[in-house]
Tab-separated table of C-alpha atoms in Angstrom:
chain	number	residue	atom	x	y	z
A	67	UNK	CA	-4.854	-42.979	6.341
A	68	UNK	CA	-2.062	-43.790	5.217
A	69	UNK	CA	-3.247	-45.956	1.672
A	70	UNK	CA	-5.440	-42.930	1.684
A	71	UNK	CA	-2.749	-40.469	1.821
A	72	UNK	CA	-0.699	-42.962	-0.266
A	73	UNK	CA	-3.497	-42.550	-2.983
A	74	UNK	CA	-4.115	-38.596	-3.145
A	75	UNK	CA	-0.761	-38.558	-2.966
A	76	UNK	CA	0.480	-40.044	-5.966
A	77	UNK	CA	1.479	-38.475	-9.449
A	78	UNK	CA	-1.667	-39.396	-11.656
A	79	UNK	CA	-4.379	-39.940	-8.665
A	80	UNK	CA	-6.526	-42.498	-9.577
A	81	UNK	CA	-10.152	-41.530	-8.367
A	82	UNK	CA	-11.882	-45.238	-9.216
A	83	UNK	CA	-8.693	-46.251	-6.586
A	84	UNK	CA	-9.763	-43.621	-3.708
A	85	UNK	CA	-13.238	-44.812	-3.515
A	86	UNK	CA	-12.217	-48.577	-3.813
A	87	UNK	CA	-9.628	-47.621	-0.961
A	88	UNK	CA	-12.130	-48.877	2.473
A	89	UNK	CA	-12.642	-45.799	5.486
A	90	UNK	CA	-10.888	-46.376	8.655
A	91	UNK	CA	-12.748	-46.960	11.260
A	92	UNK	CA	-11.162	-43.664	12.845
A	93	UNK	CA	-9.054	-40.783	11.769
A	94	UNK	CA	-6.965	-38.165	14.535
A	95	UNK	CA	-9.165	-34.387	15.063
A	96	UNK	CA	-8.597	-31.511	16.752
A	97	UNK	CA	-11.321	-31.102	19.849
A	98	UNK	CA	-12.666	-30.117	22.986
A	99	UNK	CA	-14.753	-31.725	25.476
A	100	UNK	CA	-18.087	-31.425	27.054
A	101	UNK	CA	-16.902	-32.069	30.608
A	102	UNK	CA	-14.102	-29.674	30.639
A	103	UNK	CA	-16.033	-26.140	29.593
A	104	UNK	CA	-15.391	-24.478	33.158
A	105	UNK	CA	-11.860	-25.246	33.386
A	106	UNK	CA	-11.235	-21.732	32.258
A	107	UNK	CA	-13.614	-20.376	34.707
A	108	UNK	CA	-12.896	-16.969	36.426
A	109	UNK	CA	-9.852	-16.181	34.211
A	110	UNK	CA	-10.450	-13.306	32.465
A	111	UNK	CA	-10.731	-13.913	27.970
A	112	UNK	CA	-7.035	-13.262	27.773
A	113	UNK	CA	-5.994	-15.583	30.221
A	114	UNK	CA	-7.258	-18.068	28.939
A	115	UNK	CA	-5.145	-20.569	26.960
A	116	UNK	CA	-6.142	-22.459	23.702
A	117	UNK	CA	-2.678	-24.957	24.720
A	118	UNK	CA	-5.330	-26.326	27.413
A	119	UNK	CA	-7.966	-26.901	26.118
A	120	UNK	CA	-7.533	-28.355	22.786
A	121	UNK	CA	-6.849	-32.453	22.245
A	122	UNK	CA	-5.563	-34.142	18.905
A	123	UNK	CA	-7.514	-37.763	19.671
A	124	UNK	CA	-8.735	-40.467	17.502
A	125	UNK	CA	-12.310	-40.221	16.988
A	126	UNK	CA	-15.067	-42.394	15.064
A	127	UNK	CA	-15.506	-41.665	11.222
A	128	UNK	CA	-19.286	-40.582	11.218
A	129	UNK	CA	-21.950	-41.661	9.863
A	130	UNK	CA	-22.359	-40.360	6.124
A	131	UNK	CA	-26.319	-38.565	4.741
A	132	UNK	CA	-28.046	-38.252	2.318
A	133	UNK	CA	-26.661	-34.989	0.857
A	134	UNK	CA	-23.589	-35.279	2.067
A	135	UNK	CA	-19.570	-35.640	1.752
A	136	UNK	CA	-16.684	-37.540	3.880
A	137	UNK	CA	-13.407	-34.848	2.607
A	138	UNK	CA	-9.938	-36.427	3.374
A	139	UNK	CA	-8.827	-33.087	4.865
A	140	UNK	CA	-5.101	-32.298	3.476
A	141	UNK	CA	-4.804	-28.700	5.405
A	142	UNK	CA	-7.643	-27.160	7.474
A	143	UNK	CA	-7.131	-23.351	9.412
A	144	UNK	CA	-7.878	-21.348	12.586
A	145	UNK	CA	-10.157	-18.962	12.614
A	146	UNK	CA	-11.843	-16.784	15.143
A	147	UNK	CA	-14.417	-19.377	16.200
A	148	UNK	CA	-11.760	-22.023	16.386
A	149	UNK	CA	-10.651	-18.853	19.569
A	150	UNK	CA	-14.162	-18.550	20.681
A	151	UNK	CA	-15.247	-22.167	21.205
A	152	UNK	CA	-11.388	-23.163	22.500
A	153	UNK	CA	-12.063	-20.756	25.356
A	154	UNK	CA	-15.356	-21.090	25.700
A	155	UNK	CA	-16.837	-18.269	24.818
A	156	UNK	CA	-19.179	-16.410	24.539
A	157	UNK	CA	-20.523	-19.762	25.447
A	158	UNK	CA	-19.323	-23.646	25.354
A	159	UNK	CA	-20.383	-24.765	21.827
A	160	UNK	CA	-22.210	-28.150	23.250
A	161	UNK	CA	-24.995	-25.915	23.270
A	162	UNK	CA	-24.936	-25.647	19.580
A	163	UNK	CA	-24.557	-29.639	19.057
A	164	UNK	CA	-27.311	-30.293	21.552
A	165	UNK	CA	-29.968	-27.676	19.781
A	166	UNK	CA	-29.039	-29.342	16.362
A	167	UNK	CA	-29.319	-33.040	17.845
A	168	UNK	CA	-33.028	-32.818	18.387
A	169	UNK	CA	-33.573	-31.362	15.116
A	170	UNK	CA	-33.973	-35.044	13.836
A	171	UNK	CA	-32.519	-38.351	14.631
A	172	UNK	CA	-29.825	-37.873	11.852
A	173	UNK	CA	-28.379	-34.802	13.372
A	174	UNK	CA	-28.334	-36.455	17.132
A	175	UNK	CA	-24.934	-37.684	15.248
A	176	UNK	CA	-23.775	-33.989	16.358
A	177	UNK	CA	-24.733	-34.421	19.808
A	178	UNK	CA	-21.725	-35.817	21.511
A	179	UNK	CA	-19.192	-35.480	24.054
A	180	UNK	CA	-16.484	-33.879	22.177
A	181	UNK	CA	-17.005	-31.533	18.823
A	182	UNK	CA	-14.544	-31.632	16.369
A	183	UNK	CA	-13.410	-28.236	15.224
A	184	UNK	CA	-12.711	-26.197	12.001
A	185	UNK	CA	-14.694	-24.597	9.496
A	186	UNK	CA	-11.885	-24.481	6.388
A	187	UNK	CA	-10.552	-27.215	4.682
A	188	UNK	CA	-8.969	-28.419	1.096
A	189	UNK	CA	-9.119	-32.205	0.608
A	190	UNK	CA	-10.175	-35.090	-1.674
A	191	UNK	CA	-13.938	-36.221	-1.551
A	192	UNK	CA	-13.835	-40.013	-0.072
A	193	UNK	CA	-17.814	-40.717	-0.511
A	194	UNK	CA	-20.888	-39.087	-1.274
A	195	UNK	CA	-23.993	-39.843	-0.005
A	196	UNK	CA	-27.105	-40.953	-1.963
A	197	UNK	CA	-29.030	-37.743	-3.933
A	198	UNK	CA	-24.857	-36.463	-4.077
A	199	UNK	CA	-24.616	-36.121	-8.104
A	200	UNK	CA	-22.513	-33.080	-9.072
A	201	UNK	CA	-19.568	-34.393	-6.886
A	202	UNK	CA	-17.139	-37.813	-6.757
A	203	UNK	CA	-14.502	-39.776	-4.735
A	204	UNK	CA	-10.591	-38.194	-6.437
A	205	UNK	CA	-13.289	-34.616	-6.071
A	206	UNK	CA	-9.957	-31.998	-5.412
A	207	UNK	CA	-12.427	-29.338	-3.234
A	208	UNK	CA	-11.975	-26.800	-0.763
A	209	UNK	CA	-15.819	-26.264	1.975
A	210	UNK	CA	-17.313	-23.022	2.865
A	211	UNK	CA	-18.434	-22.953	6.103
A	212	UNK	CA	-22.362	-22.362	5.336
A	213	UNK	CA	-24.733	-25.396	6.724
A	214	UNK	CA	-28.179	-25.116	6.021
A	215	UNK	CA	-31.799	-27.260	6.003
A	216	UNK	CA	-33.013	-25.366	3.307
A	217	UNK	CA	-36.985	-27.187	4.525
A	218	UNK	CA	-38.272	-23.591	5.258
A	219	UNK	CA	-39.126	-20.575	2.981
A	220	UNK	CA	-36.902	-18.533	4.532
A	221	UNK	CA	-33.916	-19.512	3.184
A	222	UNK	CA	-34.818	-20.004	-0.687
A	223	UNK	CA	-33.858	-16.244	-1.282
A	224	UNK	CA	-30.605	-15.685	0.849
A	225	UNK	CA	-29.509	-19.409	2.137
A	226	UNK	CA	-28.003	-17.259	5.640
A	227	UNK	CA	-31.583	-16.449	6.676
A	228	UNK	CA	-31.956	-20.190	6.739
A	229	UNK	CA	-34.449	-20.835	10.822
A	230	UNK	CA	-31.682	-23.494	10.563
A	231	UNK	CA	-28.824	-22.051	9.179
A	232	UNK	CA	-25.184	-22.513	11.035
A	233	UNK	CA	-21.892	-22.691	10.775
A	234	UNK	CA	-19.903	-25.617	10.146
A	235	UNK	CA	-17.243	-26.623	12.452
A	236	UNK	CA	-18.453	-24.212	15.073
A	237	UNK	CA	-21.973	-24.961	15.080
A	238	UNK	CA	-21.762	-28.027	13.974
A	239	UNK	CA	-19.542	-31.232	14.739
A	240	UNK	CA	-16.816	-32.949	12.454
A	241	UNK	CA	-15.062	-29.746	11.605
A	242	UNK	CA	-12.300	-29.608	9.061
A	243	UNK	CA	-9.078	-29.980	11.682
A	244	UNK	CA	-8.734	-32.945	11.244
A	245	UNK	CA	-8.209	-36.271	9.232
A	246	UNK	CA	-12.117	-36.416	7.523
A	247	UNK	CA	-14.380	-33.788	7.535
A	248	UNK	CA	-18.694	-34.418	6.774
A	249	UNK	CA	-19.944	-31.918	4.957
A	250	UNK	CA	-23.339	-31.210	3.119
A	251	UNK	CA	-22.380	-31.150	-0.472
A	252	UNK	CA	-23.102	-27.628	-1.678
A	253	UNK	CA	-20.287	-26.873	0.760
A	254	UNK	CA	-17.926	-27.911	-1.933
A	255	UNK	CA	-16.276	-25.799	-3.618
A	256	UNK	CA	-13.124	-26.578	-6.024
A	257	UNK	CA	-9.949	-26.286	-4.684
A	258	UNK	CA	-7.933	-23.501	-7.244
A	259	UNK	CA	-5.071	-25.657	-8.863
A	260	UNK	CA	-2.310	-23.580	-8.342
A	261	UNK	CA	-2.255	-23.246	-4.335
A	262	UNK	CA	-1.101	-26.121	-2.139
A	263	UNK	CA	-3.800	-27.454	0.039
A	264	UNK	CA	-2.847	-25.028	2.817
A	265	UNK	CA	-3.039	-21.956	0.685
A	266	UNK	CA	-6.525	-23.589	-0.608
A	267	UNK	CA	-7.846	-24.853	3.119
A	268	UNK	CA	-6.927	-20.365	4.042
A	269	UNK	CA	-9.362	-18.564	2.521
A	270	UNK	CA	-12.800	-20.130	2.211
A	271	UNK	CA	-14.146	-18.397	5.421
A	272	UNK	CA	-12.365	-15.051	5.469
A	273	UNK	CA	-12.957	-14.593	1.434
A	274	UNK	CA	-16.484	-15.224	1.732
A	275	UNK	CA	-17.395	-12.661	4.509
A	276	UNK	CA	-15.400	-9.975	3.500
A	277	UNK	CA	-17.369	-10.699	-0.180
A	278	UNK	CA	-20.738	-10.685	1.273
A	279	UNK	CA	-19.541	-7.504	3.481
A	280	UNK	CA	-17.861	-5.752	0.883
A	281	UNK	CA	-18.961	-6.473	-2.513
A	282	UNK	CA	-22.031	-8.262	-2.084
A	283	UNK	CA	-26.269	-6.831	-2.053
A	284	UNK	CA	-26.459	-8.489	0.930
A	285	UNK	CA	-23.650	-5.917	2.037
A	286	UNK	CA	-22.249	-2.631	1.066
A	287	UNK	CA	-22.553	-3.426	-2.100
A	288	UNK	CA	-19.421	-1.635	-2.851
A	289	UNK	CA	-18.164	0.426	-5.576
A	290	UNK	CA	-15.650	1.867	-8.394
A	291	UNK	CA	-14.280	4.922	-5.813
A	292	UNK	CA	-15.791	3.982	-3.221
A	293	UNK	CA	-13.323	5.135	-0.022
A	294	UNK	CA	-13.192	1.949	2.929
A	295	UNK	CA	-11.937	1.919	5.426
A	296	UNK	CA	-10.691	-1.277	6.288
A	297	UNK	CA	-10.112	-2.436	10.509
A	298	UNK	CA	-7.395	-4.436	11.052
A	299	UNK	CA	-6.329	-4.665	7.003
A	300	UNK	CA	-3.566	-7.503	7.594
A	301	UNK	CA	-5.912	-9.937	9.651
A	302	UNK	CA	-7.799	-12.738	7.946
A	303	UNK	CA	-10.704	-10.795	7.802
A	304	UNK	CA	-9.321	-7.289	6.350
A	305	UNK	CA	-6.317	-8.707	4.528
A	306	UNK	CA	-9.448	-10.265	1.739
A	307	UNK	CA	-11.451	-7.066	2.104
A	308	UNK	CA	-7.682	-5.227	1.172
A	309	UNK	CA	-7.699	-7.162	-1.736
A	310	UNK	CA	-11.653	-7.344	-2.267
A	311	UNK	CA	-11.253	-3.258	-2.310
A	312	UNK	CA	-8.802	-3.226	-5.258
A	313	UNK	CA	-9.587	-4.996	-7.200
A	314	UNK	CA	-13.089	-3.623	-7.540
A	315	UNK	CA	-12.026	-0.077	-7.742
A	316	UNK	CA	-12.307	1.329	-4.246
A	317	UNK	CA	-9.834	3.093	-2.577
A	318	UNK	CA	-8.805	1.046	0.939
A	319	UNK	CA	-7.798	2.904	3.954
A	320	UNK	CA	-6.235	0.292	6.220
A	321	UNK	CA	-5.661	0.396	9.645
A	322	UNK	CA	-3.050	-1.187	10.901
A	323	UNK	CA	-0.654	-1.673	14.582
A	324	UNK	CA	2.645	-1.649	13.256
A	325	UNK	CA	5.446	-0.011	10.641
A	326	UNK	CA	5.220	-4.087	9.047
A	327	UNK	CA	2.135	-4.318	8.737
A	328	UNK	CA	2.094	-1.695	6.868
A	329	UNK	CA	4.114	-2.765	4.185
A	330	UNK	CA	2.008	-5.761	3.805
A	331	UNK	CA	-0.567	-2.884	3.061
A	332	UNK	CA	1.462	-1.736	0.220
A	333	UNK	CA	2.326	-4.925	-0.796
A	334	UNK	CA	-1.118	-5.489	-1.575
A	335	UNK	CA	-0.935	-2.332	-3.185
A	336	UNK	CA	-2.914	0.072	-0.830
A	337	UNK	CA	-1.485	4.094	-0.287
A	338	UNK	CA	-3.836	5.188	2.293
A	339	UNK	CA	-2.244	3.823	5.952
A	340	UNK	CA	-2.727	4.064	9.018
A	341	UNK	CA	-0.597	2.816	12.216
A	342	UNK	CA	-3.361	2.985	14.863
A	343	UNK	CA	-0.218	2.129	17.594
A	344	UNK	CA	2.458	4.676	15.560
A	345	UNK	CA	-1.231	7.310	16.360
A	346	UNK	CA	-1.429	6.283	19.750
A	347	UNK	CA	-5.612	6.390	18.820
A	348	UNK	CA	-7.694	5.990	22.380
A	349	UNK	CA	-10.860	5.834	21.440
A	350	UNK	CA	-11.996	5.318	25.113
A	351	UNK	CA	-11.011	7.370	27.839
A	352	UNK	CA	-11.525	4.563	30.567
A	353	UNK	CA	-13.436	1.165	30.593
A	354	UNK	CA	-16.612	2.823	30.147
A	355	UNK	CA	-15.883	6.516	28.649
A	356	UNK	CA	-15.532	7.331	24.790
A	357	UNK	CA	-13.623	9.727	23.873
A	358	UNK	CA	-15.366	11.826	20.620
A	359	UNK	CA	-11.861	13.964	20.501
A	360	UNK	CA	-10.241	11.531	19.421
A	361	UNK	CA	-13.134	9.967	16.779
A	362	UNK	CA	-12.462	13.814	15.315
A	363	UNK	CA	-8.624	13.554	14.955
A	364	UNK	CA	-8.903	9.474	13.548
A	365	UNK	CA	-11.604	11.758	10.942
A	366	UNK	CA	-8.802	13.583	9.957
A	367	UNK	CA	-6.135	11.829	9.732
A	368	UNK	CA	-8.161	9.531	7.300
A	369	UNK	CA	-9.322	13.191	4.955
A	370	UNK	CA	-5.298	13.725	5.140
A	371	UNK	CA	-5.650	10.478	3.250
A	372	UNK	CA	-8.462	10.404	0.878
A	373	UNK	CA	-8.395	14.525	-0.632
A	374	UNK	CA	-10.671	15.619	2.460
A	375	UNK	CA	-13.233	12.865	1.703
A	376	UNK	CA	-14.599	10.812	4.380
A	377	UNK	CA	-15.076	7.070	3.743
A	378	UNK	CA	-18.402	5.984	2.378
A	379	UNK	CA	-17.863	2.195	3.688
A	380	UNK	CA	-15.862	1.211	7.222
A	381	UNK	CA	-15.196	-2.715	6.964
A	382	UNK	CA	-16.055	-3.456	10.829
A	383	UNK	CA	-15.326	-6.844	12.888
A	384	UNK	CA	-13.017	-5.659	16.347
A	385	UNK	CA	-16.509	-4.133	17.797
A	386	UNK	CA	-15.996	-2.795	20.754
A	387	UNK	CA	-13.160	-1.277	21.075
A	388	UNK	CA	-14.064	1.152	17.214
A	389	UNK	CA	-17.472	0.843	16.833
A	390	UNK	CA	-17.639	4.089	17.797
A	391	UNK	CA	-15.066	5.747	16.439
A	392	UNK	CA	-16.448	3.764	12.933
A	393	UNK	CA	-19.543	5.462	13.222
A	394	UNK	CA	-18.871	8.736	13.220
A	395	UNK	CA	-15.929	9.330	10.331
A	396	UNK	CA	-18.052	7.534	8.267
A	397	UNK	CA	-19.465	9.702	5.544
A	398	UNK	CA	-23.146	10.921	5.758
A	399	UNK	CA	-25.684	8.130	3.858
A	400	UNK	CA	-22.576	5.812	4.437
A	401	UNK	CA	-22.512	2.299	5.756
A	402	UNK	CA	-20.852	0.740	8.458
A	403	UNK	CA	-20.815	-3.294	7.744
A	404	UNK	CA	-20.129	-5.577	11.095
A	405	UNK	CA	-19.868	-8.871	11.915
A	406	UNK	CA	-17.396	-10.887	14.169
A	407	UNK	CA	-17.154	-8.164	17.252
A	408	UNK	CA	-13.332	-9.534	18.595
A	409	UNK	CA	-12.946	-6.308	20.813
A	410	UNK	CA	-16.480	-7.503	22.251
A	411	UNK	CA	-19.555	-7.144	21.646
A	412	UNK	CA	-22.011	-4.777	23.376
A	413	UNK	CA	-20.954	-1.989	21.310
A	414	UNK	CA	-21.785	1.494	21.799
A	415	UNK	CA	-22.050	4.830	19.640
A	416	UNK	CA	-23.687	8.012	19.714
A	417	UNK	CA	-26.620	7.658	17.492
A	418	UNK	CA	-26.462	11.367	16.751
A	419	UNK	CA	-23.865	10.177	14.185
A	420	UNK	CA	-25.946	7.616	12.531
A	421	UNK	CA	-29.374	8.990	12.462
A	422	UNK	CA	-28.962	12.530	11.920
A	423	UNK	CA	-26.630	11.979	8.917
A	424	UNK	CA	-28.414	8.725	7.805
A	425	UNK	CA	-26.103	6.475	8.041
A	426	UNK	CA	-26.439	2.481	8.092
A	427	UNK	CA	-25.315	-0.377	9.849
A	428	UNK	CA	-25.464	-3.554	8.294
A	429	UNK	CA	-25.191	-6.338	9.861
A	430	UNK	CA	-23.623	-9.494	7.823
A	431	UNK	CA	-22.553	-12.951	9.199
A	432	UNK	CA	-20.609	-15.684	6.388
A	433	UNK	CA	-22.127	-15.508	3.023
A	434	UNK	CA	-24.235	-17.679	1.097
A	435	UNK	CA	-23.799	-20.635	-1.386
A	436	UNK	CA	-23.594	-18.108	-4.417
A	437	UNK	CA	-21.950	-15.376	-2.695
A	438	UNK	CA	-18.970	-18.010	-1.157
A	439	UNK	CA	-18.722	-19.207	-4.675
A	440	UNK	CA	-17.931	-16.055	-6.229
A	441	UNK	CA	-14.907	-14.923	-3.554
A	442	UNK	CA	-13.478	-18.506	-4.538
A	443	UNK	CA	-14.021	-17.988	-8.407
A	444	UNK	CA	-11.348	-15.121	-8.117
A	445	UNK	CA	-9.117	-16.881	-5.889
A	446	UNK	CA	-8.989	-19.537	-8.769
A	447	UNK	CA	-9.011	-17.000	-11.919
A	448	UNK	CA	-5.944	-15.508	-9.405
A	449	UNK	CA	-7.359	-12.581	-9.033
A	450	UNK	CA	-7.684	-12.825	-5.249
A	451	UNK	CA	-4.940	-14.858	-3.362
A	452	UNK	CA	-4.174	-16.123	-0.223
A	453	UNK	CA	-2.921	-14.766	2.982
A	454	UNK	CA	-1.593	-17.092	5.149
A	455	UNK	CA	1.949	-16.433	6.964
A	456	UNK	CA	2.322	-19.766	8.912
A	457	UNK	CA	1.008	-23.144	9.237
A	458	UNK	CA	2.049	-25.410	12.288
A	459	UNK	CA	0.820	-29.635	12.061
A	460	UNK	CA	-1.988	-30.854	13.764
A	461	UNK	CA	-0.324	-31.634	17.019
A	462	UNK	CA	0.722	-27.568	17.894
A	463	UNK	CA	-2.688	-27.311	16.849
A	464	UNK	CA	-2.645	-25.189	20.527
A	465	UNK	CA	0.320	-22.832	19.766
A	466	UNK	CA	-1.593	-21.597	15.927
A	467	UNK	CA	-5.257	-20.742	18.173
A	468	UNK	CA	-3.224	-19.597	21.180
A	469	UNK	CA	-1.353	-16.786	18.295
A	470	UNK	CA	-4.561	-15.868	16.614
A	471	UNK	CA	-5.835	-15.671	20.252
A	472	UNK	CA	-3.362	-13.548	20.890
A	473	UNK	CA	-2.935	-11.095	17.625
A	474	UNK	CA	1.047	-12.274	17.270
A	475	UNK	CA	-0.282	-13.116	14.029
A	476	UNK	CA	-1.065	-11.751	10.226
A	477	UNK	CA	-3.240	-13.070	7.695
A	478	UNK	CA	-3.717	-16.547	8.091
A	479	UNK	CA	-2.850	-19.170	10.358
A	480	UNK	CA	-3.073	-22.942	8.418
A	481	UNK	CA	-3.081	-26.179	10.213
A	482	UNK	CA	-2.016	-29.824	8.154
A	483	UNK	CA	-3.897	-32.360	8.756
A	484	UNK	CA	-3.631	-35.378	6.279
A	485	UNK	CA	-0.876	-33.710	4.236
A	486	UNK	CA	2.761	-35.045	5.535
A	487	UNK	CA	4.615	-31.611	4.578
A	488	UNK	CA	3.840	-27.688	2.957
A	489	UNK	CA	3.897	-26.893	-0.547
A	490	UNK	CA	1.788	-30.424	-1.782
A	491	UNK	CA	-1.331	-30.272	-4.412
A	492	UNK	CA	-0.243	-27.658	-6.800
A	493	UNK	CA	-1.363	-28.498	-10.397
A	494	UNK	CA	-1.429	-25.375	-11.747
A	495	UNK	CA	2.106	-24.753	-11.969
A	496	UNK	CA	2.723	-21.985	-14.948
A	497	UNK	CA	-0.627	-19.865	-12.929
A	498	UNK	CA	0.806	-19.478	-9.655
A	499	UNK	CA	4.502	-18.708	-11.484
A	500	UNK	CA	2.433	-15.771	-12.140
A	501	UNK	CA	1.063	-14.260	-9.472
A	502	UNK	CA	3.729	-16.425	-6.724
A	503	UNK	CA	5.181	-12.541	-5.206
A	504	UNK	CA	0.971	-12.287	-4.291
A	505	UNK	CA	0.535	-15.732	-3.022
A	506	UNK	CA	3.505	-15.498	-0.800
A	507	UNK	CA	3.766	-12.286	0.668
A	508	UNK	CA	2.519	-12.665	4.261
A	509	UNK	CA	4.895	-16.083	4.487
A	510	UNK	CA	6.968	-15.745	7.503
A	511	UNK	CA	10.276	-17.483	7.065
A	512	UNK	CA	10.253	-21.144	8.503
């Protein structure tokens, strides 16, 4: 791996030299183990500690198949699916790997007693399999996390509808929290040249998810002038939704949990901000009973910020804790677009406010290749920026995932894999200089 890293970090990298270097037999990766899936039995979700379940270890380099690529990973990032994988909720991911393994002889590679996690990467192509023509060794890339087979008709209108659609690094093995990753070649996209490895690695999952959820015809179809309520507006998803709303001429109403996070929203350009902690919103009277009076109070505050208008779109991802309020505050004929459910998967709402006011609930899940490409294109052009706040070495990945699990972070948390330090990988210094303040607005001094 040292020779590969030296070739990548050379002042003028030589793609032919990189292609000629032999692959190592193994590489370091962040894993969970199949024989440890019951280690947190009986504990509450918050008591389950990723620092105990995540391992950094050597694993064999997987066989390269047709239409695939092996990528040297310089940096990756933590997503909420990494949290779920690490605490084995809502179920252990080894069931996903077992089902994938039954698909074909080649897919059996994924069904292992360990799972290499991670659904983001920024790195350099090392090898491509038969049938790959667009990408070559030496190409600097990022990867989106949609893995599809596309052998069924259902996937050819929207690849997210493919019966064999999976999230790479969550429902497949050989993910991006590693020194080498195995991806399908149609997951690859150009790395934004003005970003560092760790900045580029922080964008793929959250930016693409937010793009489909808000902008795409498969989501809310956001338009100029829309009022968009964004929960967790400085988190990984919410911060990209806020940027997309501002870039698209909409009016984001940002919900945050502290004055510091409110200030970050202002730095992004948002003006309508609600600090839910300062306002002490309690949407549930107890574990089983929601509080409609709080929904109404919340709606009044929104209208104070929008000149008397209800929101056209609610960008939902907390789930159980907020969903009843989200349905209530949406305008008549408006849209609640939902994914993730980080506070719980069982959503409860009063259907009268949905049915009698002709509102819509749209479920979205990641993005198809075209949506991911368009979202990445906005980054390449400097229209959307990273939300990276901190970056950990791979040896401290447990702490990085713990921070996300306990909401101790803002924006995205990165992980250096092959990159020896932060700040490497910038190819377009001029474009970076034009946007450097926006690129760094989430960064926490180290």
